[in-house]
Coordinates of C-alpha atoms and ligand atoms in Angstrom, one line a residue:
M1 CA -22.0 -59.6 -41.0
E2 CA -23.5 -59.8 -37.6
S3 CA -26.9 -58.3 -38.2
A4 CA -26.8 -55.9 -35.2
K5 CA -23.8 -54.2 -36.7
R6 CA -25.4 -53.8 -40.1
V7 CA -25.5 -50.3 -41.5
A8 CA -28.6 -49.2 -43.4
D9 CA -28.6 -49.0 -47.2
K10 CA -27.8 -45.4 -48.2
K11 CA -31.2 -45.0 -49.7
D12 CA -32.6 -45.5 -46.2
W13 CA -30.5 -42.8 -44.6
I14 CA -32.4 -39.8 -43.4
K15 CA -31.1 -36.4 -44.3
G16 CA -30.9 -34.0 -41.4
A17 CA -29.7 -30.4 -41.3
T18 CA -26.3 -31.5 -40.1
G19 CA -25.8 -34.7 -42.2
D20 CA -27.1 -38.2 -42.6
W21 CA -28.8 -40.3 -39.9
E22 CA -29.8 -43.9 -39.6
V23 CA -32.9 -45.2 -37.8
I24 CA -32.6 -48.3 -35.6
I25 CA -35.7 -50.4 -34.8
G26 CA -36.4 -53.3 -32.5
L27 CA -39.9 -54.7 -32.0
E28 CA -41.8 -56.4 -29.2
V29 CA -44.7 -58.1 -31.0
H30 CA -47.6 -59.4 -28.9
A31 CA -49.4 -62.2 -30.7
Q32 CA -52.5 -63.8 -29.4
V33 CA -52.2 -67.6 -29.3
L34 CA -54.7 -69.4 -31.4
S35 CA -56.4 -71.7 -28.9
K36 CA -59.9 -72.6 -27.7
A37 CA -59.2 -71.9 -24.0
K38 CA -57.1 -69.3 -22.1
L39 CA -53.6 -69.7 -20.8
F40 CA -54.5 -70.8 -17.2
S41 CA -58.3 -71.4 -17.3
G42 CA -60.8 -73.3 -19.3
S43 CA -62.8 -70.2 -20.5
S44 CA -63.2 -69.6 -24.1
A45 CA -60.5 -67.5 -25.8
E46 CA -62.8 -66.6 -28.7
F47 CA -62.8 -63.0 -30.0
G48 CA -66.0 -61.0 -29.2
G49 CA -68.9 -62.3 -27.2
D50 CA -71.0 -60.3 -24.7
P51 CA -68.9 -58.4 -22.1
N52 CA -67.7 -60.8 -19.4
A53 CA -69.3 -63.9 -21.1
H54 CA -65.9 -65.7 -21.2
V55 CA -64.8 -65.3 -17.6
S56 CA -64.0 -67.9 -15.0
T57 CA -63.1 -67.4 -11.4
V58 CA -59.5 -67.7 -12.4
D59 CA -59.8 -64.9 -15.0
A60 CA -61.6 -62.7 -12.5
A61 CA -58.9 -63.5 -9.8
M62 CA -61.4 -64.6 -7.2
P63 CA -59.7 -65.4 -3.9
G64 CA -58.3 -68.9 -3.8
M65 CA -58.3 -69.4 -7.5
L66 CA -55.4 -71.5 -8.9
P67 CA -54.1 -71.2 -12.5
V68 CA -53.6 -74.5 -14.4
I69 CA -51.3 -74.3 -17.5
N70 CA -53.0 -75.0 -20.8
K71 CA -50.7 -77.5 -22.6
F72 CA -52.0 -76.6 -26.0
C73 CA -50.9 -72.9 -25.5
V74 CA -47.4 -74.1 -24.6
E75 CA -47.4 -76.3 -27.7
Q76 CA -48.4 -73.3 -29.8
A77 CA -45.5 -71.3 -28.3
V78 CA -43.0 -74.1 -29.0
R79 CA -44.4 -74.5 -32.6
T80 CA -43.9 -70.7 -33.1
G81 CA -40.4 -70.9 -31.7
L82 CA -39.5 -73.7 -34.1
G83 CA -40.9 -71.7 -37.0
L84 CA -38.6 -68.8 -35.9
K85 CA -35.6 -71.3 -36.0
A86 CA -35.2 -70.5 -32.3
Q87 CA -33.8 -72.3 -29.3
I88 CA -36.5 -74.1 -27.3
N89 CA -35.9 -73.9 -23.6
N90 CA -37.0 -77.2 -22.0
Y91 CA -37.0 -75.4 -18.6
S92 CA -38.8 -72.1 -18.2
V93 CA -40.4 -70.2 -15.4
F94 CA -43.6 -68.2 -15.0
D95 CA -43.3 -65.0 -13.0
R96 CA -45.6 -62.4 -11.5
K97 CA -45.3 -59.0 -13.0
N98 CA -46.9 -56.7 -10.5
Y99 CA -48.8 -53.6 -11.3
F100 CA -52.2 -52.1 -10.6
Y101 CA -54.7 -51.6 -13.4
P102 CA -58.5 -51.7 -13.2
D103 CA -58.6 -54.3 -16.0
L104 CA -56.0 -56.5 -14.3
P105 CA -57.9 -58.1 -11.4
Q106 CA -55.0 -60.2 -10.1
G107 CA -52.9 -57.1 -9.5
Y108 CA -50.2 -58.9 -11.5
Q109 CA -49.7 -60.4 -14.9
I110 CA -48.3 -63.9 -15.2
S111 CA -45.5 -63.7 -17.6
Q112 CA -42.1 -65.1 -18.2
Y113 CA -39.1 -62.9 -17.3
K114 CA -35.6 -64.3 -16.9
Q115 CA -36.4 -67.8 -18.3
P116 CA -38.6 -67.7 -21.3
V117 CA -39.9 -70.8 -23.1
V118 CA -38.2 -69.8 -26.4
G119 CA -34.7 -68.2 -26.8
E120 CA -32.7 -66.9 -29.7
G121 CA -33.9 -67.3 -33.3
Q122 CA -34.0 -65.5 -36.6
V123 CA -36.3 -64.4 -39.4
L124 CA -35.5 -63.9 -43.0
V125 CA -37.3 -60.8 -44.2
D126 CA -37.8 -59.9 -47.9
V127 CA -37.9 -56.1 -48.0
D128 CA -38.2 -55.9 -51.8
A129 CA -37.6 -58.0 -54.9
D130 CA -33.9 -58.0 -54.3
T131 CA -33.2 -57.3 -50.6
T132 CA -33.5 -59.8 -47.9
V133 CA -32.4 -59.0 -44.3
T134 CA -32.0 -61.2 -41.3
V135 CA -33.7 -60.1 -38.1
G136 CA -32.6 -61.7 -34.9
I137 CA -35.1 -62.9 -32.3
E138 CA -34.0 -62.4 -28.8
R139 CA -36.8 -64.4 -27.1
L140 CA -40.4 -65.5 -27.2
H141 CA -42.3 -65.8 -23.9
L142 CA -45.8 -66.7 -22.9
E143 CA -48.0 -64.3 -20.8
Q144 CA -51.6 -63.4 -20.0
D145 CA -53.5 -60.7 -21.7
A146 CA -55.4 -58.2 -19.6
G147 CA -59.1 -57.2 -19.7
K148 CA -60.4 -54.1 -21.2
S149 CA -61.7 -50.9 -19.5
L150 CA -64.7 -49.4 -21.3
H151 CA -65.0 -45.6 -20.8
D152 CA -67.7 -44.8 -23.3
Q153 CA -70.6 -46.8 -22.1
H154 CA -71.9 -44.6 -19.3
P155 CA -71.8 -40.9 -18.6
N156 CA -70.0 -41.2 -15.2
M157 CA -68.8 -44.7 -14.9
S158 CA -66.3 -47.0 -16.5
F159 CA -66.9 -50.6 -17.1
V160 CA -64.5 -53.5 -17.2
D161 CA -64.8 -56.4 -19.7
L162 CA -62.7 -59.4 -18.7
N163 CA -63.2 -61.5 -21.8
R164 CA -59.6 -61.0 -22.8
S165 CA -58.3 -61.4 -19.3
G166 CA -56.1 -64.5 -19.2
C167 CA -56.0 -65.1 -22.9
A168 CA -52.5 -66.4 -24.0
L169 CA -50.1 -64.0 -25.6
M170 CA -46.7 -64.7 -27.1
E171 CA -44.4 -61.8 -26.8
I172 CA -41.8 -62.0 -29.5
V173 CA -38.9 -59.7 -28.9
S174 CA -36.6 -58.8 -31.9
R175 CA -33.0 -57.6 -31.8
P176 CA -32.6 -54.0 -32.8
D177 CA -31.9 -55.2 -36.4
M178 CA -34.2 -53.2 -38.5
R179 CA -33.0 -50.1 -40.3
S180 CA -36.1 -48.5 -42.0
A181 CA -39.8 -48.4 -41.6
D182 CA -40.1 -50.6 -44.6
E183 CA -37.9 -53.3 -43.0
A184 CA -40.0 -53.2 -39.8
K185 CA -43.2 -53.5 -41.8
A186 CA -41.8 -56.4 -43.8
Y187 CA -40.7 -58.1 -40.6
V188 CA -44.1 -57.9 -39.0
T189 CA -45.7 -59.1 -42.3
K190 CA -43.3 -62.1 -42.2
L191 CA -43.9 -62.9 -38.6
R192 CA -47.6 -62.8 -39.3
Q193 CA -47.2 -65.1 -42.4
I194 CA -45.1 -67.6 -40.4
M195 CA -47.7 -67.8 -37.6
R196 CA -50.6 -68.1 -40.0
Y197 CA -48.8 -71.0 -41.7
L198 CA -48.2 -72.6 -38.3
G199 CA -51.8 -71.9 -37.2
T200 CA -50.5 -70.4 -33.9
C201 CA -51.9 -66.8 -34.3
D202 CA -54.5 -65.6 -36.8
G203 CA -52.6 -62.4 -37.3
N204 CA -55.8 -60.4 -37.3
M205 CA -54.5 -56.9 -36.4
E206 CA -57.9 -55.3 -36.6
Q207 CA -59.1 -57.6 -33.8
G208 CA -56.0 -56.9 -31.8
S209 CA -54.5 -60.5 -32.3
M210 CA -51.2 -58.8 -33.1
R211 CA -49.8 -55.5 -31.9
A212 CA -46.4 -54.2 -31.6
D213 CA -44.3 -52.0 -29.2
V214 CA -42.0 -50.2 -31.5
N215 CA -38.5 -49.2 -30.2
V216 CA -36.9 -46.5 -32.2
S217 CA -33.5 -44.7 -32.0
V218 CA -31.3 -42.8 -34.4
R219 CA -27.6 -42.7 -34.9
R220 CA -25.0 -41.4 -37.4
P221 CA -24.6 -44.1 -40.0
G222 CA -22.5 -46.9 -38.5
G223 CA -22.1 -45.1 -35.2
E224 CA -23.0 -45.9 -31.7
F225 CA -26.6 -46.8 -30.9
G226 CA -28.6 -43.8 -29.5
T227 CA -31.2 -43.8 -26.7
R228 CA -34.4 -45.3 -27.8
C229 CA -38.1 -44.5 -27.3
E230 CA -40.7 -47.1 -27.2
I231 CA -44.0 -46.5 -28.9
K232 CA -46.6 -48.7 -27.3
N233 CA -49.3 -50.8 -28.7
V234 CA -49.3 -50.0 -32.4
N235 CA -52.0 -52.0 -34.0
S236 CA -51.6 -51.7 -37.8
I237 CA -48.6 -52.2 -40.1
R238 CA -49.4 -48.9 -41.8
F239 CA -49.5 -47.0 -38.5
M240 CA -46.2 -48.6 -37.5
G241 CA -44.5 -47.2 -40.6
Q242 CA -45.9 -43.8 -39.9
A243 CA -44.9 -43.9 -36.2
I244 CA -41.3 -44.9 -37.1
E245 CA -41.0 -42.1 -39.7
Y246 CA -42.4 -39.5 -37.4
E247 CA -40.4 -40.6 -34.3
A248 CA -37.0 -40.8 -36.2
R249 CA -37.5 -37.2 -37.5
R250 CA -38.5 -36.0 -34.0
Q251 CA -35.4 -37.5 -32.5
I252 CA -33.1 -36.1 -35.2
G253 CA -34.6 -32.7 -34.7
I254 CA -33.8 -32.8 -31.0
L255 CA -30.3 -34.1 -31.5
E256 CA -29.5 -31.5 -34.2
D257 CA -30.7 -28.8 -31.9
G258 CA -28.1 -30.0 -29.4
G259 CA -30.6 -31.7 -27.2
K260 CA -30.7 -35.3 -25.9
I261 CA -33.2 -38.1 -26.2
D262 CA -35.0 -39.1 -23.0
Q263 CA -35.7 -42.8 -22.8
E264 CA -39.5 -42.8 -22.6
T265 CA -42.6 -44.6 -23.6
R266 CA -44.7 -42.9 -26.2
L267 CA -48.1 -43.3 -27.9
F268 CA -48.9 -43.0 -31.6
D269 CA -51.8 -40.8 -32.4
A270 CA -53.1 -42.1 -35.7
R271 CA -55.4 -39.2 -36.3
K272 CA -52.5 -36.6 -36.0
G273 CA -49.9 -39.0 -37.4
E274 CA -47.5 -38.2 -34.4
T275 CA -46.1 -39.8 -31.3
R276 CA -46.4 -38.2 -27.8
S277 CA -45.0 -38.9 -24.5
M278 CA -46.8 -41.3 -22.1
R279 CA -44.2 -41.7 -19.4
S280 CA -40.5 -41.2 -18.9
K281 CA -37.9 -43.8 -17.7
E282 CA -38.1 -42.3 -14.2
E283 CA -41.8 -43.0 -14.1
A284 CA -41.2 -46.6 -15.4
H285 CA -42.8 -49.3 -13.3
D286 CA -40.8 -51.5 -11.0
Y287 CA -42.7 -54.7 -11.6
R288 CA -41.2 -56.6 -8.7
Y289 CA -41.0 -59.8 -10.7
F290 CA -40.9 -63.0 -8.8
P291 CA -41.7 -66.7 -9.7
D292 CA -45.4 -67.4 -9.4
P293 CA -45.7 -69.7 -6.4
D294 CA -48.9 -71.1 -7.8
L295 CA -47.1 -72.6 -10.8
L296 CA -44.3 -75.1 -11.1
P297 CA -41.5 -74.4 -13.5
L298 CA -42.4 -75.5 -17.0
E299 CA -40.5 -78.6 -18.0
L300 CA -40.7 -79.9 -21.5
E301 CA -39.7 -83.4 -22.6
Q302 CA -37.3 -83.3 -25.6
A303 CA -39.4 -86.1 -27.3
W304 CA -42.5 -84.0 -27.1
V305 CA -40.7 -81.0 -28.6
D306 CA -39.2 -83.3 -31.3
G307 CA -42.7 -84.5 -32.1
I308 CA -43.9 -81.0 -32.6
A309 CA -40.9 -80.3 -34.8
A310 CA -41.6 -83.3 -36.9
A311 CA -45.2 -82.3 -37.6
L312 CA -44.4 -78.7 -38.6
P313 CA -45.9 -77.7 -41.9
E314 CA -43.7 -76.6 -44.7
L315 CA -42.9 -72.9 -44.0
P316 CA -42.9 -69.9 -46.4
D317 CA -39.1 -69.8 -46.9
E318 CA -38.9 -73.5 -47.7
K319 CA -42.0 -73.4 -49.9
K320 CA -40.6 -70.5 -51.8
S321 CA -37.3 -72.2 -52.6
R322 CA -39.1 -75.4 -53.5
F323 CA -41.4 -73.4 -55.9
V324 CA -38.4 -71.8 -57.5
K325 CA -36.7 -75.2 -58.0
T326 CA -39.6 -77.4 -58.9
Y327 CA -41.6 -75.1 -61.1
G328 CA -38.8 -72.8 -62.4
L329 CA -40.4 -69.7 -61.0
S330 CA -38.7 -66.4 -60.3
A331 CA -38.1 -65.7 -56.6
Y332 CA -40.6 -62.8 -56.8
D333 CA -43.4 -64.9 -58.3
A334 CA -42.7 -67.6 -55.8
S335 CA -42.9 -65.2 -52.9
V336 CA -46.2 -63.8 -54.2
L337 CA -47.6 -67.4 -54.3
V338 CA -46.5 -68.4 -50.8
S339 CA -47.7 -65.2 -49.1
E340 CA -50.7 -67.3 -47.8
R341 CA -50.8 -71.0 -47.4
A342 CA -54.1 -71.2 -49.2
S343 CA -52.8 -69.4 -52.3
A344 CA -49.7 -71.6 -52.4
D345 CA -52.0 -74.7 -52.2
Y346 CA -54.2 -73.3 -54.9
F347 CA -51.2 -72.7 -57.2
E348 CA -49.9 -76.2 -56.5
S349 CA -53.1 -77.9 -57.5
V350 CA -53.0 -75.9 -60.8
A351 CA -49.3 -76.6 -61.4
K352 CA -49.3 -80.3 -60.6
G353 CA -48.6 -82.1 -63.9
R354 CA -48.7 -78.9 -65.9
D355 CA -46.2 -76.2 -67.0
G356 CA -45.4 -74.4 -63.7
K357 CA -44.6 -71.1 -65.2
L358 CA -47.8 -71.0 -67.3
A359 CA -49.7 -72.0 -64.2
A360 CA -48.0 -69.3 -62.1
N361 CA -48.7 -66.7 -64.7
W362 CA -52.4 -67.6 -64.7
V363 CA -52.7 -67.8 -60.9
I364 CA -50.8 -64.5 -60.3
N365 CA -51.9 -62.3 -63.2
E366 CA -55.4 -63.5 -64.1
L367 CA -56.7 -65.0 -60.9
F368 CA -55.1 -62.9 -58.1
G369 CA -55.5 -59.8 -60.3
R370 CA -59.2 -60.4 -60.6
L371 CA -59.7 -61.5 -57.0
N372 CA -58.0 -58.3 -55.7
K373 CA -60.2 -56.2 -57.9
E374 CA -63.3 -57.8 -56.5
G375 CA -62.1 -57.9 -52.9
K376 CA -62.1 -61.7 -52.9
T377 CA -59.6 -64.3 -51.7
V378 CA -58.7 -67.8 -53.1
E379 CA -61.1 -69.2 -50.5
T380 CA -64.0 -67.2 -52.0
S381 CA -62.8 -67.5 -55.6
P382 CA -65.6 -68.3 -58.1
V383 CA -63.0 -70.0 -60.2
S384 CA -61.6 -73.2 -58.8
A385 CA -58.0 -74.6 -59.3
T386 CA -59.5 -77.4 -61.4
Q387 CA -61.1 -74.8 -63.7
I388 CA -57.9 -72.7 -64.0
G389 CA -56.1 -76.0 -64.6
G390 CA -58.5 -76.7 -67.4
I391 CA -57.8 -73.4 -69.1
V392 CA -54.0 -74.0 -68.7
N393 CA -54.5 -77.4 -70.4
L394 CA -56.2 -75.9 -73.3
I395 CA -53.5 -73.3 -73.8
A396 CA -50.7 -75.9 -73.5
A397 CA -52.4 -78.1 -76.0
G398 CA -52.7 -75.3 -78.5
T399 CA -56.5 -75.6 -78.4
I400 CA -56.9 -71.9 -77.5
S401 CA -54.6 -68.9 -77.7
G402 CA -53.7 -67.0 -74.6
K403 CA -56.0 -64.2 -75.7
I404 CA -59.0 -66.4 -76.1
A405 CA -58.1 -68.0 -72.8
K406 CA -58.8 -64.7 -71.1
D407 CA -62.3 -64.7 -72.6
V408 CA -62.8 -68.2 -71.3
F409 CA -61.7 -67.2 -67.9
E410 CA -64.2 -64.3 -68.0
I411 CA -67.0 -66.7 -68.9
I412 CA -66.1 -69.1 -66.2
W413 CA -65.8 -66.3 -63.6
T414 CA -69.3 -65.2 -64.3
E415 CA -71.1 -68.3 -65.5
G416 CA -69.0 -71.2 -64.2
G417 CA -68.6 -74.4 -66.3
N418 CA -65.9 -76.6 -67.6
P419 CA -63.4 -74.8 -69.8
A420 CA -63.2 -77.5 -72.4
D421 CA -67.0 -77.5 -72.7
V422 CA -67.2 -73.7 -72.9
V423 CA -64.6 -73.7 -75.7
E424 CA -66.5 -76.4 -77.6
A425 CA -69.9 -74.9 -77.1
R426 CA -68.9 -71.4 -78.2
G427 CA -66.7 -72.5 -81.0
L428 CA -63.6 -70.8 -79.5
K429 CA -61.1 -73.4 -80.7
Q430 CA -58.0 -72.1 -82.2
V431 CA -57.8 -72.6 -86.0
T432 CA -54.7 -74.7 -86.6
D433 CA -56.0 -75.9 -90.0
T434 CA -53.3 -74.3 -92.2
G435 CA -55.6 -74.4 -95.2
A436 CA -58.0 -72.0 -93.5
I437 CA -55.3 -69.8 -92.2
E438 CA -53.7 -69.7 -95.7
K439 CA -56.9 -68.6 -97.2
A440 CA -57.2 -65.7 -94.7
V441 CA -53.6 -64.7 -95.4
D442 CA -54.1 -64.8 -99.1
E443 CA -57.1 -62.5 -98.9
I444 CA -55.3 -59.9 -96.8
V445 CA -52.2 -60.0 -98.9
A446 CA -54.3 -59.6 -102.1
A447 CA -56.2 -56.6 -100.6
N448 CA -53.1 -54.7 -99.5
P449 CA -50.4 -54.7 -102.2
D450 CA -48.9 -51.4 -100.9
K451 CA -48.5 -52.8 -97.4
V452 CA -46.9 -55.9 -98.9
E453 CA -44.2 -53.7 -100.5
A454 CA -43.7 -51.9 -97.3
A455 CA -43.3 -55.1 -95.3
R456 CA -40.7 -56.4 -97.6
A457 CA -38.6 -53.3 -96.9
K458 CA -39.5 -53.2 -93.2
P459 CA -40.0 -56.7 -91.8
N460 CA -41.5 -55.4 -88.5
M461 CA -44.6 -54.5 -90.5
L462 CA -45.3 -58.2 -90.2
G463 CA -47.2 -57.4 -86.9
W464 CA -49.8 -55.5 -88.8
F465 CA -50.5 -58.5 -91.1
V466 CA -50.7 -60.8 -88.1
G467 CA -53.2 -58.5 -86.5
Q468 CA -55.3 -58.4 -89.6
V469 CA -55.4 -62.2 -89.9
M470 CA -56.3 -62.6 -86.2
K471 CA -59.1 -60.1 -86.7
S472 CA -60.5 -61.9 -89.7
T473 CA -60.4 -65.2 -87.9
G474 CA -62.1 -63.9 -84.7
G475 CA -58.8 -64.2 -82.8
K476 CA -58.9 -68.0 -83.2
A477 CA -56.1 -68.5 -85.6
N478 CA -53.0 -70.2 -84.1
P479 CA -50.6 -67.2 -83.9
Q480 CA -47.5 -69.4 -84.6
A481 CA -49.1 -70.8 -87.8
V482 CA -50.2 -67.3 -88.8
N483 CA -46.6 -66.0 -88.4
D484 CA -45.1 -68.9 -90.3
I485 CA -47.5 -68.7 -93.3
L486 CA -47.2 -64.9 -93.5
K487 CA -43.4 -65.1 -93.6
A488 CA -43.5 -67.7 -96.3
K489 CA -46.0 -65.7 -98.4
L490 CA -44.3 -62.4 -98.0
G491 CA -40.9 -64.0 -98.6
L492 CA -39.5 -62.6 -95.3
Ligands
ADP1 P1 -35.9 -53.7 -21.9 O1 -35.4 -54.8 -21.1 O2 -35.7 -52.3 -21.3 O3 -37.3 -53.9 -22.4 P2 -34.6 -54.8 -24.1 O4 -33.2 -54.9 -24.2 O5 -35.4 -56.0 -23.8 O6 -35.0 -53.6 -23.2 O7 -35.2 -54.2 -25.5 C1 -36.5 -54.1 -25.8 C2 -36.6 -53.9 -27.3 O8 -35.9 -52.7 -27.7 C3 -36.0 -55.0 -28.1 O9 -36.9 -55.3 -29.2 C4 -34.7 -54.4 -28.7 O10 -34.5 -54.8 -30.0 C5 -35.1 -52.9 -28.8 N1 -33.9 -52.0 -28.6 C6 -32.9 -52.1 -27.7 N2 -32.0 -51.1 -27.9 C7 -32.5 -50.4 -29.0 C8 -32.0 -49.2 -29.6 N3 -30.9 -48.6 -29.3 N4 -32.7 -48.7 -30.7 C9 -33.9 -49.3 -31.0 N5 -34.4 -50.4 -30.5 C10 -33.7 -50.9 -29.4
MG2 MG1 -37.5 -56.2 -22.7

């Protein structure tokens, strides 16, 4: 089905006083291009720095300055477009978007209007373990960031910091294809993931590298689209969810009271958890766009675009299906592993030449579980892929049981070392010597005649015996051997 026509899942419908409603969401995401220099000047695009430390005459819009396009920023936009399976436009145009703001020294922003560098694309979004939706991309264009007004540095003056002025942004405009706050959150998470894989945006929302203008409207399920409101500059995924929930309910309240929605720009107040009006459509700017006469149209050679396409890294969707196919993983486990490129790489070095499912189990449950608890990442993990691989080897060879393996992991996490040496030095090897296991079984059987009777009547009592044998062997007996010997001795 054409995704724009999609009707939300019933569970996502919102109950109003007069019936059900559906929320429609479209996002304009601003993503800062990962590059050393700004879009039209050689100044550093690095985050932070003393105020106005990264400002050239171009960024400060000194008279006579001339912008010069940064080829790498264009390459980053093309790379992102390819990652979004989008049309790359080999001919695009930079326009001036005119408005006055103290932190916009040029009096206009250089942006792309009618002819963006990237056209239509699409993103597959995993909303939960068994729901994937397709979100259409309308366009991606390049534009300059503005500076920043500082109102809290002086009792009666405002200051302007132009460090951000002229940094390259990609504005990624989605189709109104999302139908719940969760879908919108998952979409932004996926965009971020794709750009991090590509190395085109660091996705650091706390530092403002990614922010979203959130367009929200409501309609009766499957009905005509309603009038939308745009919530500006939402800078966290959690806030985005809250803003959508609040805004949808606000609009439903107005419509159910017989009112109508004014198309307007709103702001989300994170402290109060609500949106409030910033300006109405009547007050909307007329930006008087026109092609920037200082810049030639941007013309890309197809061979150059093809070169970028050929050098793209494997992206999350492809990696995920390869993990499912190659390692026999569930789609869910595969998506957990590919969430970050570094985690996927870590998993692959563990899985290479080993049992993929066992490797995934260890990486997801033991390692990620522990890393999360300690606020660490695979990059700062005290246990390396080689060490986890060593543990997996020992389990696969039957040298240690899964239970002992957890103890070994614990030792390695705190003390380091080679798993095989740790097992050897601490005498943790699994007892596979059937003679020794038999002896332990005989002792327990002899000491518990009543339980033996019970087990013959109720075979699931076997577990109790297994537990006893494991206990008496310090957890080192091979569980399979224990089972087999017990069954034979008890005649089960
Ligand atoms: P404009 O040119 O006024 O900015 P666009 O058509 O470019 O409008 O849309 C801007 C954003 O608003 C897009 O992300 C789009 O998906 C979204 N959008 C458009 N119509 C609706 C709607 N009825 N409800 C929610 N979002 C919408
Ligand atoms: Mg628009």
